[in-house]
Coordinates of C-alpha atoms and ligand atoms in Angstrom, one line a residue:
M1360 CA 65.4 49.4 45.0
V1361 CA 67.8 52.0 47.2
V1362 CA 71.4 51.9 46.4
G1363 CA 72.2 50.3 50.1
D1364 CA 68.9 48.8 50.3
I1365 CA 68.4 45.0 51.9
S1366 CA 65.9 42.5 49.8
T1367 CA 64.4 39.9 51.6
G1368 CA 61.1 37.9 50.8
T1369 CA 58.6 36.3 52.9
D1370 CA 55.7 34.6 52.6
V1371 CA 53.4 36.9 54.4
L1372 CA 54.6 40.0 55.5
V1373 CA 51.8 41.4 58.5
I1374 CA 52.0 45.3 58.3
G1375 CA 50.6 46.3 61.5
A1376 CA 51.3 44.8 65.4
G1377 CA 48.1 45.7 67.1
P1378 CA 45.6 42.9 68.3
G1379 CA 44.7 42.2 64.2
G1380 CA 48.5 42.3 63.1
Y1381 CA 50.1 40.0 65.9
V1382 CA 47.6 37.5 66.0
A1383 CA 47.3 37.1 62.6
A1384 CA 51.7 36.5 62.4
I1385 CA 51.1 34.8 65.1
R1386 CA 49.0 32.1 63.5
A1387 CA 50.1 32.1 59.9
A1388 CA 53.5 31.6 61.4
Q1389 CA 51.3 28.5 63.9
E1390 CA 50.7 27.3 60.4
G1391 CA 54.0 26.8 59.3
L1392 CA 54.5 30.0 56.3
D1393 CA 57.4 31.9 56.0
T1394 CA 56.0 34.9 58.3
T1395 CA 57.1 38.7 58.6
L1396 CA 55.3 41.2 61.5
V1397 CA 56.3 44.8 60.5
E1398 CA 55.7 47.5 63.5
R1399 CA 56.4 51.2 63.6
D1400 CA 56.0 52.2 67.0
A1401 CA 55.3 49.8 69.4
Y1402 CA 54.2 46.2 69.5
G1403 CA 50.6 45.9 71.0
G1404 CA 49.4 48.6 68.6
A1405 CA 46.9 50.8 70.3
C1406 CA 44.6 48.3 72.3
L1407 CA 48.0 47.2 74.5
N1408 CA 49.9 50.6 74.2
R1409 CA 47.3 53.9 73.8
G1410 CA 43.5 51.8 74.1
C1411 CA 41.5 49.3 75.9
I1412 CA 44.7 47.9 78.8
P1413 CA 45.6 51.1 79.8
S1414 CA 42.1 52.2 80.2
K1415 CA 40.7 49.2 81.4
A1416 CA 44.1 49.9 84.1
L1417 CA 42.2 53.4 85.2
I1418 CA 39.0 52.5 86.1
T1419 CA 39.8 49.4 87.5
G1420 CA 42.8 52.2 89.9
T1421 CA 39.5 55.2 89.9
D1422 CA 37.1 52.4 91.2
V1423 CA 39.7 50.3 93.6
A1424 CA 39.7 54.2 95.1
H1425 CA 36.0 55.4 94.4
E1426 CA 34.4 52.1 95.4
A1427 CA 37.0 51.7 99.4
G1428 CA 35.3 55.9 100.1
N1429 CA 31.7 55.4 99.0
A1430 CA 31.0 52.3 101.5
E1431 CA 30.1 53.3 104.7
E1432 CA 27.2 51.5 104.1
M1433 CA 29.0 48.8 104.0
G1434 CA 31.1 50.1 107.2
I1435 CA 33.9 50.8 105.6
H1436 CA 34.8 54.4 106.4
A1437 CA 37.8 55.6 104.2
D1438 CA 39.4 58.5 102.8
P1439 CA 42.0 57.4 99.8
A1440 CA 44.3 59.3 98.0
V1441 CA 45.0 59.2 95.1
D1442 CA 48.6 59.4 94.0
L1443 CA 47.8 59.4 89.7
A1444 CA 51.8 59.4 89.1
G1445 CA 51.8 56.2 91.5
M1446 CA 48.6 54.9 89.2
Q1447 CA 49.6 55.2 85.8
S1448 CA 53.1 53.6 87.2
W1449 CA 51.2 50.2 88.1
K1450 CA 49.4 50.9 84.9
D1451 CA 53.2 51.5 82.8
D1452 CA 54.2 48.2 84.2
V1453 CA 51.2 46.5 83.4
V1454 CA 51.6 47.6 80.0
D1455 CA 55.5 47.1 79.2
S1456 CA 53.9 43.2 81.1
L1457 CA 51.6 42.5 77.8
T1458 CA 53.6 44.7 75.2
G1459 CA 56.5 42.0 76.4
G1460 CA 55.2 39.6 75.6
V1461 CA 54.1 40.1 72.5
E1462 CA 57.8 40.1 71.5
K1463 CA 58.3 36.9 72.7
L1464 CA 54.6 35.3 71.8
C1465 CA 56.0 36.5 68.6
K1466 CA 59.6 35.5 68.4
A1467 CA 59.0 32.1 70.1
N1468 CA 56.5 31.4 67.2
G1469 CA 59.3 31.9 65.2
V1470 CA 57.8 35.3 63.4
N1471 CA 61.2 37.6 62.0
L1472 CA 60.1 41.1 63.5
I1473 CA 61.0 44.1 61.9
E1474 CA 60.6 47.2 62.7
G1475 CA 59.9 50.4 61.1
T1476 CA 57.1 51.6 58.8
A1477 CA 55.9 50.1 55.7
T1478 CA 54.3 51.5 52.5
F1479 CA 54.0 49.2 48.9
A1480 CA 56.3 49.6 46.4
D1481 CA 54.6 47.5 44.2
E1482 CA 51.4 44.9 45.0
N1483 CA 54.0 42.1 46.2
K1484 CA 56.8 44.4 47.4
V1485 CA 56.8 47.0 50.4
R1486 CA 59.5 49.6 51.5
V1487 CA 61.0 50.0 55.2
A1488 CA 61.8 52.4 56.2
H1489 CA 63.8 52.4 60.2
G1490 CA 63.2 54.4 62.9
G1491 CA 64.4 58.3 61.8
E1492 CA 67.2 60.2 59.1
G1493 CA 70.1 57.5 58.2
Q1494 CA 68.6 55.1 60.1
G1495 CA 68.2 53.2 56.1
S1496 CA 64.9 50.6 55.0
E1497 CA 65.0 47.6 53.2
S1498 CA 62.0 46.2 50.7
I1499 CA 60.6 43.2 51.3
E1500 CA 58.8 40.8 48.8
F1501 CA 55.4 39.2 49.5
E1502 CA 53.6 36.3 49.0
H1503 CA 50.9 37.8 50.8
A1504 CA 50.3 41.2 53.2
I1505 CA 47.6 41.1 55.7
V1506 CA 47.3 44.5 55.9
A1507 CA 46.7 45.7 60.2
T1508 CA 47.6 49.3 59.9
G1509 CA 45.3 50.3 62.6
S1510 CA 43.1 53.4 62.8
R1511 CA 43.4 57.4 64.8
P1512 CA 42.0 59.7 66.9
I1513 CA 39.8 61.8 64.6
E1514 CA 41.4 65.7 65.7
I1515 CA 37.9 68.3 64.8
P1516 CA 39.5 71.8 63.7
G1517 CA 40.6 74.3 66.0
F1518 CA 40.7 70.9 68.8
E1519 CA 44.2 70.4 67.5
Y1520 CA 45.5 67.8 69.3
S1521 CA 49.8 69.5 69.4
H1522 CA 47.3 72.3 71.6
D1523 CA 48.7 70.6 75.7
H1524 CA 45.1 71.3 76.9
I1525 CA 43.3 69.3 73.8
W1526 CA 43.8 65.7 75.1
S1527 CA 42.8 62.8 72.9
S1528 CA 42.8 59.7 75.0
A1529 CA 45.5 59.1 74.8
E1530 CA 47.0 62.0 76.3
A1531 CA 44.2 61.6 79.7
L1532 CA 45.3 57.9 80.2
D1533 CA 49.2 59.0 80.2
A1534 CA 48.1 62.2 82.6
D1535 CA 50.4 61.9 85.8
T1536 CA 48.0 65.2 87.3
V1537 CA 44.2 65.1 87.4
P1538 CA 42.3 68.3 86.2
D1539 CA 40.7 70.2 87.9
R1540 CA 37.5 70.7 84.9
L1541 CA 37.5 68.7 82.5
V1542 CA 35.5 68.6 79.1
V1543 CA 34.3 65.8 76.9
V1544 CA 34.3 66.6 73.1
G1545 CA 32.4 63.5 72.6
G1546 CA 30.0 61.2 74.0
G1547 CA 30.9 58.0 72.9
Y1548 CA 32.3 54.5 74.3
I1549 CA 36.5 56.4 74.5
G1550 CA 34.5 59.6 75.7
M1551 CA 32.5 58.1 78.2
E1552 CA 34.5 55.3 80.1
L1553 CA 37.2 58.6 80.8
A1554 CA 34.8 60.5 81.7
T1555 CA 33.8 58.4 84.4
V1556 CA 37.9 57.8 85.4
Y1557 CA 38.5 62.0 85.7
A1558 CA 35.1 61.9 87.3
K1559 CA 35.8 60.1 89.9
L1560 CA 38.7 61.0 90.1
G1561 CA 37.1 65.1 91.3
S1562 CA 37.6 66.6 88.1
D1563 CA 34.4 68.2 87.4
V1564 CA 34.1 66.8 83.9
T1565 CA 32.1 68.2 81.2
V1566 CA 30.6 65.9 78.6
V1567 CA 29.5 67.5 75.1
E1568 CA 27.2 66.1 72.6
M1569 CA 26.0 66.8 69.5
L1570 CA 23.0 64.0 69.3
D1571 CA 20.9 64.2 72.3
D1572 CA 22.3 61.0 74.5
I1573 CA 25.2 59.8 74.9
L1574 CA 26.4 55.7 73.3
Q1575 CA 24.6 56.4 70.2
P1576 CA 24.6 52.8 69.0
Y1577 CA 23.0 51.1 72.9
E1578 CA 18.9 51.4 73.3
D1579 CA 17.6 54.2 75.1
D1580 CA 16.7 51.9 78.5
V1581 CA 20.8 50.9 78.6
K1582 CA 22.3 54.1 78.1
R1583 CA 19.4 55.6 81.1
V1584 CA 21.1 53.8 83.5
V1585 CA 25.3 54.4 82.8
R1586 CA 23.9 58.5 82.2
K1587 CA 22.3 57.9 85.6
R1588 CA 24.3 56.9 87.3
A1589 CA 26.6 59.1 85.3
A1590 CA 25.0 62.2 85.9
D1591 CA 25.3 61.5 90.3
L1592 CA 29.3 61.1 89.9
G1593 CA 29.2 64.7 88.6
I1594 CA 29.4 64.6 84.7
E1595 CA 26.9 67.0 83.0
F1596 CA 25.5 66.3 80.3
R1597 CA 25.4 69.3 76.5
F1598 CA 23.5 67.4 74.0
G1599 CA 22.4 68.8 71.0
E1600 CA 25.9 70.8 71.1
G1601 CA 28.9 70.6 69.4
A1602 CA 32.2 72.0 70.0
S1603 CA 33.3 74.9 67.6
D1604 CA 36.7 77.3 69.8
W1605 CA 37.9 77.6 72.8
S1606 CA 40.1 80.2 74.2
E1607 CA 42.6 81.4 77.1
A1608 CA 40.4 82.7 80.5
P1609 CA 41.5 85.1 82.4
D1610 CA 42.5 82.4 85.4
G1611 CA 45.0 80.8 84.0
G1612 CA 42.1 78.1 82.5
Y1613 CA 40.5 77.7 78.8
H1614 CA 37.0 78.6 77.5
V1615 CA 35.4 75.8 75.5
T1616 CA 32.8 77.4 73.1
T1617 CA 30.1 75.3 71.6
E1618 CA 27.1 75.4 69.2
T1619 CA 24.2 73.9 68.7
E1620 CA 22.3 73.1 65.6
D1621 CA 20.9 77.2 65.7
G1622 CA 24.3 78.5 66.6
E1623 CA 23.2 79.4 69.7
E1624 CA 26.3 79.0 71.3
S1625 CA 27.3 78.6 75.0
T1626 CA 30.8 78.4 77.5
Y1627 CA 32.1 75.9 79.4
P1628 CA 35.4 76.8 81.0
A1629 CA 37.9 74.0 81.6
D1630 CA 41.3 73.4 82.1
K1631 CA 42.0 70.1 80.4
V1632 CA 39.6 69.5 77.0
L1633 CA 39.7 65.4 75.7
V1634 CA 38.3 64.6 72.4
A1635 CA 36.8 61.4 72.0
V1636 CA 34.7 62.0 68.6
G1637 CA 35.7 58.8 66.8
R1638 CA 39.1 57.3 65.6
Q1639 CA 40.1 56.5 61.8
P1640 CA 41.3 54.4 59.3
V1641 CA 45.2 54.5 59.6
S1642 CA 45.3 53.9 55.7
D1643 CA 46.6 57.2 53.8
T1644 CA 50.4 56.6 54.7
L1645 CA 50.4 53.3 53.4
D1646 CA 51.4 53.8 49.1
L1647 CA 47.8 51.8 48.7
E1648 CA 48.0 53.3 45.1
E1649 CA 50.9 51.7 44.5
A1650 CA 49.9 47.9 45.4
G1651 CA 46.6 48.6 43.5
L1652 CA 44.4 48.9 45.9
E1653 CA 41.5 51.9 46.8
T1654 CA 39.9 53.0 50.4
N1655 CA 36.2 53.8 50.4
E1656 CA 35.0 57.4 50.9
H1657 CA 35.4 56.6 54.8
G1658 CA 39.2 54.8 55.0
F1659 CA 38.8 52.1 54.9
I1660 CA 39.8 49.2 52.8
E1661 CA 37.0 47.1 51.6
T1662 CA 36.6 42.7 52.3
D1663 CA 34.9 40.4 51.8
D1664 CA 34.0 37.1 54.9
R1665 CA 37.7 35.7 54.3
A1666 CA 39.5 39.4 55.3
R1667 CA 40.7 39.8 51.2
T1668 CA 41.0 42.0 49.5
D1669 CA 40.7 43.0 46.1
K1670 CA 43.6 42.3 45.5
E1671 CA 44.2 38.0 46.2
H1672 CA 47.3 37.8 48.8
I1673 CA 46.2 41.5 49.8
F1674 CA 44.3 41.1 53.2
A1675 CA 43.4 44.0 56.3
V1676 CA 42.7 43.2 59.1
G1677 CA 40.9 44.4 61.7
D1678 CA 40.3 48.2 62.3
V1679 CA 41.3 49.6 58.8
A1680 CA 39.3 47.7 57.0
G1681 CA 36.1 48.5 58.9
E1682 CA 33.5 49.1 62.5
P1683 CA 32.8 47.7 64.7
M1684 CA 36.9 49.3 65.4
L1685 CA 37.0 46.5 68.9
A1686 CA 40.3 44.2 69.5
H1687 CA 38.6 41.1 69.5
K1688 CA 36.9 41.3 65.4
A1689 CA 40.6 42.7 64.8
S1690 CA 41.9 39.6 66.2
K1691 CA 39.6 36.8 65.0
E1692 CA 40.2 38.6 60.9
G1693 CA 43.6 38.4 61.9
I1694 CA 42.7 35.2 62.7
V1695 CA 40.6 34.2 59.4
A1696 CA 43.4 36.1 57.2
A1697 CA 46.2 33.5 58.5
E1698 CA 43.7 30.7 57.4
V1699 CA 42.9 31.2 54.5
I1700 CA 46.1 31.8 53.1
A1701 CA 47.4 28.7 54.0
G1702 CA 44.5 27.5 52.6
E1703 CA 42.1 26.7 55.4
P1704 CA 38.3 27.1 54.7
A1705 CA 38.2 29.8 57.8
A1706 CA 36.0 33.1 57.2
L1707 CA 34.6 35.0 59.0
D1708 CA 30.7 34.6 60.6
Y1709 CA 30.0 38.1 62.8
Q1710 CA 26.7 37.3 64.6
A1711 CA 28.1 36.9 67.5
I1712 CA 30.5 39.3 68.4
P1713 CA 30.2 41.2 71.3
A1714 CA 30.3 45.1 72.5
A1715 CA 31.6 46.1 76.0
V1716 CA 31.5 49.9 77.2
F1717 CA 33.5 49.8 80.9
T1718 CA 31.6 52.8 82.4
D1719 CA 30.2 52.0 85.7
P1720 CA 28.0 50.3 85.4
E1721 CA 29.2 48.5 82.2
I1722 CA 27.5 47.9 79.2
G1723 CA 27.5 44.4 77.6
T1724 CA 26.2 43.4 73.9
V1725 CA 25.6 40.5 71.5
G1726 CA 23.9 39.5 68.4
M1727 CA 20.5 41.5 67.7
T1728 CA 17.9 43.4 69.8
K1729 CA 14.1 43.0 69.6
A1730 CA 13.9 46.0 67.9
E1731 CA 16.7 44.6 65.1
A1732 CA 15.2 40.5 65.7
E1733 CA 11.9 42.1 64.5
D1734 CA 13.0 43.8 61.4
A1735 CA 14.7 41.1 60.4
G1736 CA 11.4 39.2 60.4
F1737 CA 11.0 37.7 64.1
D1738 CA 8.5 36.6 66.3
V1739 CA 10.6 38.0 69.2
K1740 CA 10.1 36.8 72.6
V1741 CA 12.0 39.3 75.6
G1742 CA 13.6 37.6 78.4
Q1743 CA 14.5 40.2 81.6
M1744 CA 16.0 40.2 84.7
P1745 CA 16.7 42.9 87.2
F1746 CA 19.8 42.9 89.3
N1747 CA 18.0 44.1 92.4
A1748 CA 16.5 41.5 91.8
S1749 CA 20.3 39.5 92.0
G1750 CA 21.6 38.1 95.5
R1751 CA 24.8 38.4 94.3
A1752 CA 24.5 41.8 93.1
L1753 CA 22.9 42.9 96.4
T1754 CA 26.6 41.7 98.2
T1755 CA 28.2 44.0 95.4
G1756 CA 26.2 46.9 97.1
H1757 CA 25.9 47.6 92.4
T1758 CA 22.3 46.3 92.1
D1759 CA 21.6 49.0 88.7
G1760 CA 20.4 47.6 84.9
F1761 CA 19.6 44.3 83.8
V1762 CA 19.8 41.1 81.4
R1763 CA 17.4 41.2 78.7
I1764 CA 17.8 38.0 76.6
V1765 CA 15.7 37.7 72.4
A1766 CA 15.1 35.7 71.6
D1767 CA 13.0 33.4 68.5
A1768 CA 9.7 33.0 69.3
D1769 CA 9.0 30.0 68.3
A1770 CA 11.8 27.5 68.5
G1771 CA 13.8 29.6 71.4
F1772 CA 16.7 30.2 69.6
I1773 CA 18.9 33.0 71.6
L1774 CA 19.8 35.8 69.0
G1775 CA 20.6 38.7 71.5
A1776 CA 21.3 40.4 74.7
Q1777 CA 22.1 43.4 76.2
I1778 CA 23.7 43.5 79.7
V1779 CA 24.1 46.8 81.9
G1780 CA 24.5 46.6 85.2
P1781 CA 27.3 44.9 87.4
E1782 CA 30.7 42.9 85.7
A1783 CA 28.5 42.6 82.2
S1784 CA 31.3 42.6 79.9
E1785 CA 32.2 39.0 81.3
L1786 CA 28.1 37.6 81.3
I1787 CA 28.8 38.5 78.4
A1788 CA 30.4 36.4 77.2
E1789 CA 27.2 33.6 78.2
V1790 CA 25.0 34.4 75.4
G1791 CA 27.6 34.9 72.8
L1792 CA 28.9 31.5 73.3
A1793 CA 24.6 30.2 73.5
I1794 CA 24.5 32.3 70.2
E1795 CA 27.4 30.2 69.0
M1796 CA 26.6 27.5 69.6
G1797 CA 21.9 27.7 68.8
A1798 CA 21.3 27.6 72.2
T1799 CA 17.5 28.3 73.2
V1800 CA 16.4 29.8 76.2
E1801 CA 15.8 26.5 77.5
D1802 CA 19.6 25.0 76.6
V1803 CA 21.0 28.9 79.3
G1804 CA 18.0 28.2 81.4
S1805 CA 18.4 24.8 82.7
T1806 CA 22.2 24.7 82.5
I1807 CA 22.6 25.2 86.9
H1808 CA 24.3 28.0 86.8
T1809 CA 26.4 29.3 90.7
H1810 CA 24.6 30.4 93.2
P1811 CA 25.2 33.4 94.6
T1812 CA 26.5 34.7 91.0
L1813 CA 26.1 37.4 88.7
S1814 CA 25.6 34.9 86.3
E1815 CA 22.6 33.5 87.5
A1816 CA 21.5 36.1 86.5
V1817 CA 21.5 34.9 82.6
M1818 CA 20.0 31.9 83.7
E1819 CA 17.0 33.5 85.2
A1820 CA 16.6 36.0 82.2
A1821 CA 16.2 33.2 80.0
E1822 CA 14.3 31.6 81.8
N1823 CA 12.0 34.9 82.2
A1824 CA 11.7 34.4 78.1
Q1825 CA 9.3 31.1 79.1
D1826 CA 7.7 33.2 81.2
Q1827 CA 9.0 30.6 83.7
A1828 CA 12.3 32.9 86.3
I1829 CA 11.2 32.2 89.9
H1830 CA 13.2 35.4 91.5
T1831 CA 11.9 38.5 88.9
L1832 CA 7.7 38.0 87.4
N1833 CA 6.6 36.8 84.6
R1834 CA 4.9 39.1 82.5
Ligands
FAD590 C1 40.7 54.9 74.8 C2 40.5 54.1 74.0 C3 40.5 52.3 74.9 C4 39.5 50.9 73.5 N1 38.7 50.3 74.9 C5 38.7 48.9 74.3 C6 37.9 48.3 74.7 O1 37.6 48.2 75.8 N2 37.7 46.8 74.0 C7 38.3 46.4 72.6 O2 37.6 45.6 71.8 N3 39.1 47.8 72.1 C8 38.7 49.5 72.4 N4 39.4 49.9 72.0 C9 39.0 50.0 70.1 C10 41.3 49.3 70.3 O3 42.0 49.1 71.2 C11 40.9 48.6 68.4 O4 40.3 48.5 67.8 C12 41.6 47.9 68.5 O5 43.1 48.1 68.9 C13 42.7 47.5 66.4 O6 43.4 46.7 65.9 P1 43.9 46.6 65.2 O7 45.5 45.6 64.8 O8 43.5 47.5 64.0 O9 45.2 47.7 65.2 P2 45.7 49.0 66.4 O10 45.9 48.5 67.5 O11 45.8 50.4 65.8 O12 47.2 48.6 66.2 C14 47.6 49.0 64.5 C15 49.7 49.2 64.6 O13 49.8 49.7 63.0 C16 50.9 50.2 63.0 N5 51.4 50.8 61.7 C17 50.7 51.0 61.3 N6 51.2 52.4 60.1 C18 52.2 50.9 59.9 C19 53.0 50.8 59.0 N7 52.4 52.0 58.2 N8 53.5 50.1 59.5 C20 54.7 49.7 60.7 N9 53.6 49.7 62.1 C21 51.9 50.5 61.5 C22 50.7 50.8 64.7 O14 52.1 51.3 65.1 C23 50.0 49.7 65.5 O15 51.0 50.0 66.1 C24 39.8 51.2 72.9 C25 40.4 52.6 71.8 C26 41.0 52.7 72.9 C27 41.7 54.4 71.8

């Protein structure tokens, strides 16, 4: 022990207060375990401070302005002026209210909160360094630890975030002026959500993507709907090109150079460059080797279906434990880890983890695609309902996209769904529940859904899988 150190002990030590860590800590405390949560930055982690919540707040804010300014068909003639600094201040209030809520909830549940950076000293002890120089440190001995240290944005060589004009998603979420020209490097979900925000705010947006399409994990017909709408918003796409360099331009802005696989170069003007090429686990600053732990070649800490690492008493949850890097997956793993420590028969089941992309329109998916179900050996039946046949979609003015339900042709069990269209992120929850409950297309199709709602499209897709849809042709 370093002279001056305080040393304490705890049943469960959680490192990182993101949606993986704080949820794990609350559940562990609810289970009656003495629980300590260490956070070095801000309660709520990336999700509340630099991810899900601020991005969705800006998406909503820009949508409100964009809708109001583009509603002539509804007889609305408006030209809303967006005060981005004002929108940021509203977004910050939303974030503060949630992060404050997390801190209060932890305290109210009896979680012991410690601010500082934790590193392993051995397999039953961490050292926590408080703040800056001279602020001291303490050692905490633990029976069990849950590592929930999350992820950080990947940098590409030459495009370090230390340059003012190179943004990670965090800077893009905090800007209070709108760049005239924005180059977005990476057409994944974070790049596409923020490209949409800035296009709606008036930036000329160019998305540079090495692959031949945006949103790599999604099916072609799903992506097509989002890509077309993005193009209508003025977003330019450059596929098959990787950002290789930038230089200052004589007009005071910058030139971003890209290169194809064949070495062909192109240059795009930019005032800001958002690099959104993925995220990497925060596992390299923990002195994991002191605890006898290793990561895989991608830096993730591998775990079993109980969120356990190679060490029986150390668990890892959330982004640091692998894909999919999603907040709700982090929280579920946190709950399972806490319950396993408490001796409950908890385990992870990934068959119904939904995913949402908050582009315009949104994407919501859960379970298997048709191709995945066929690969898994199912005889598959698919039902689809376009939103342009939904009364409610027409009344919102948003009719692009569809609901698709993938089911087992024999017994009708629902295996998955892909929704692209208005409120897809909300609608997908019904199908997630259906999969969890082992429901069939008959169950969902014969459930009475409120009229007029978008959720009727889920019912109709289920009916279409049985050739019984009323509002779309059964073929
Ligand atoms: C722009 C953006 C938008 C996103 N949108 C969505 C979305 O819509 N839906 C969704 O599901 N997901 C979204 N995500 C992903 C989501 O934010 C992450 O999956 C989620 O935050 C992971 O939670 P976590 O608890 O694993 O880690 P994090 O939220 O990253 O939290 C980890 C915490 O650990 C702390 N920490 C790290 N090391 C230490 C240490 N040594 N000592 C003490 N504390 C430490 C960090 O400070 C951090 O607070 C988005 C991410 C970004 C960047």
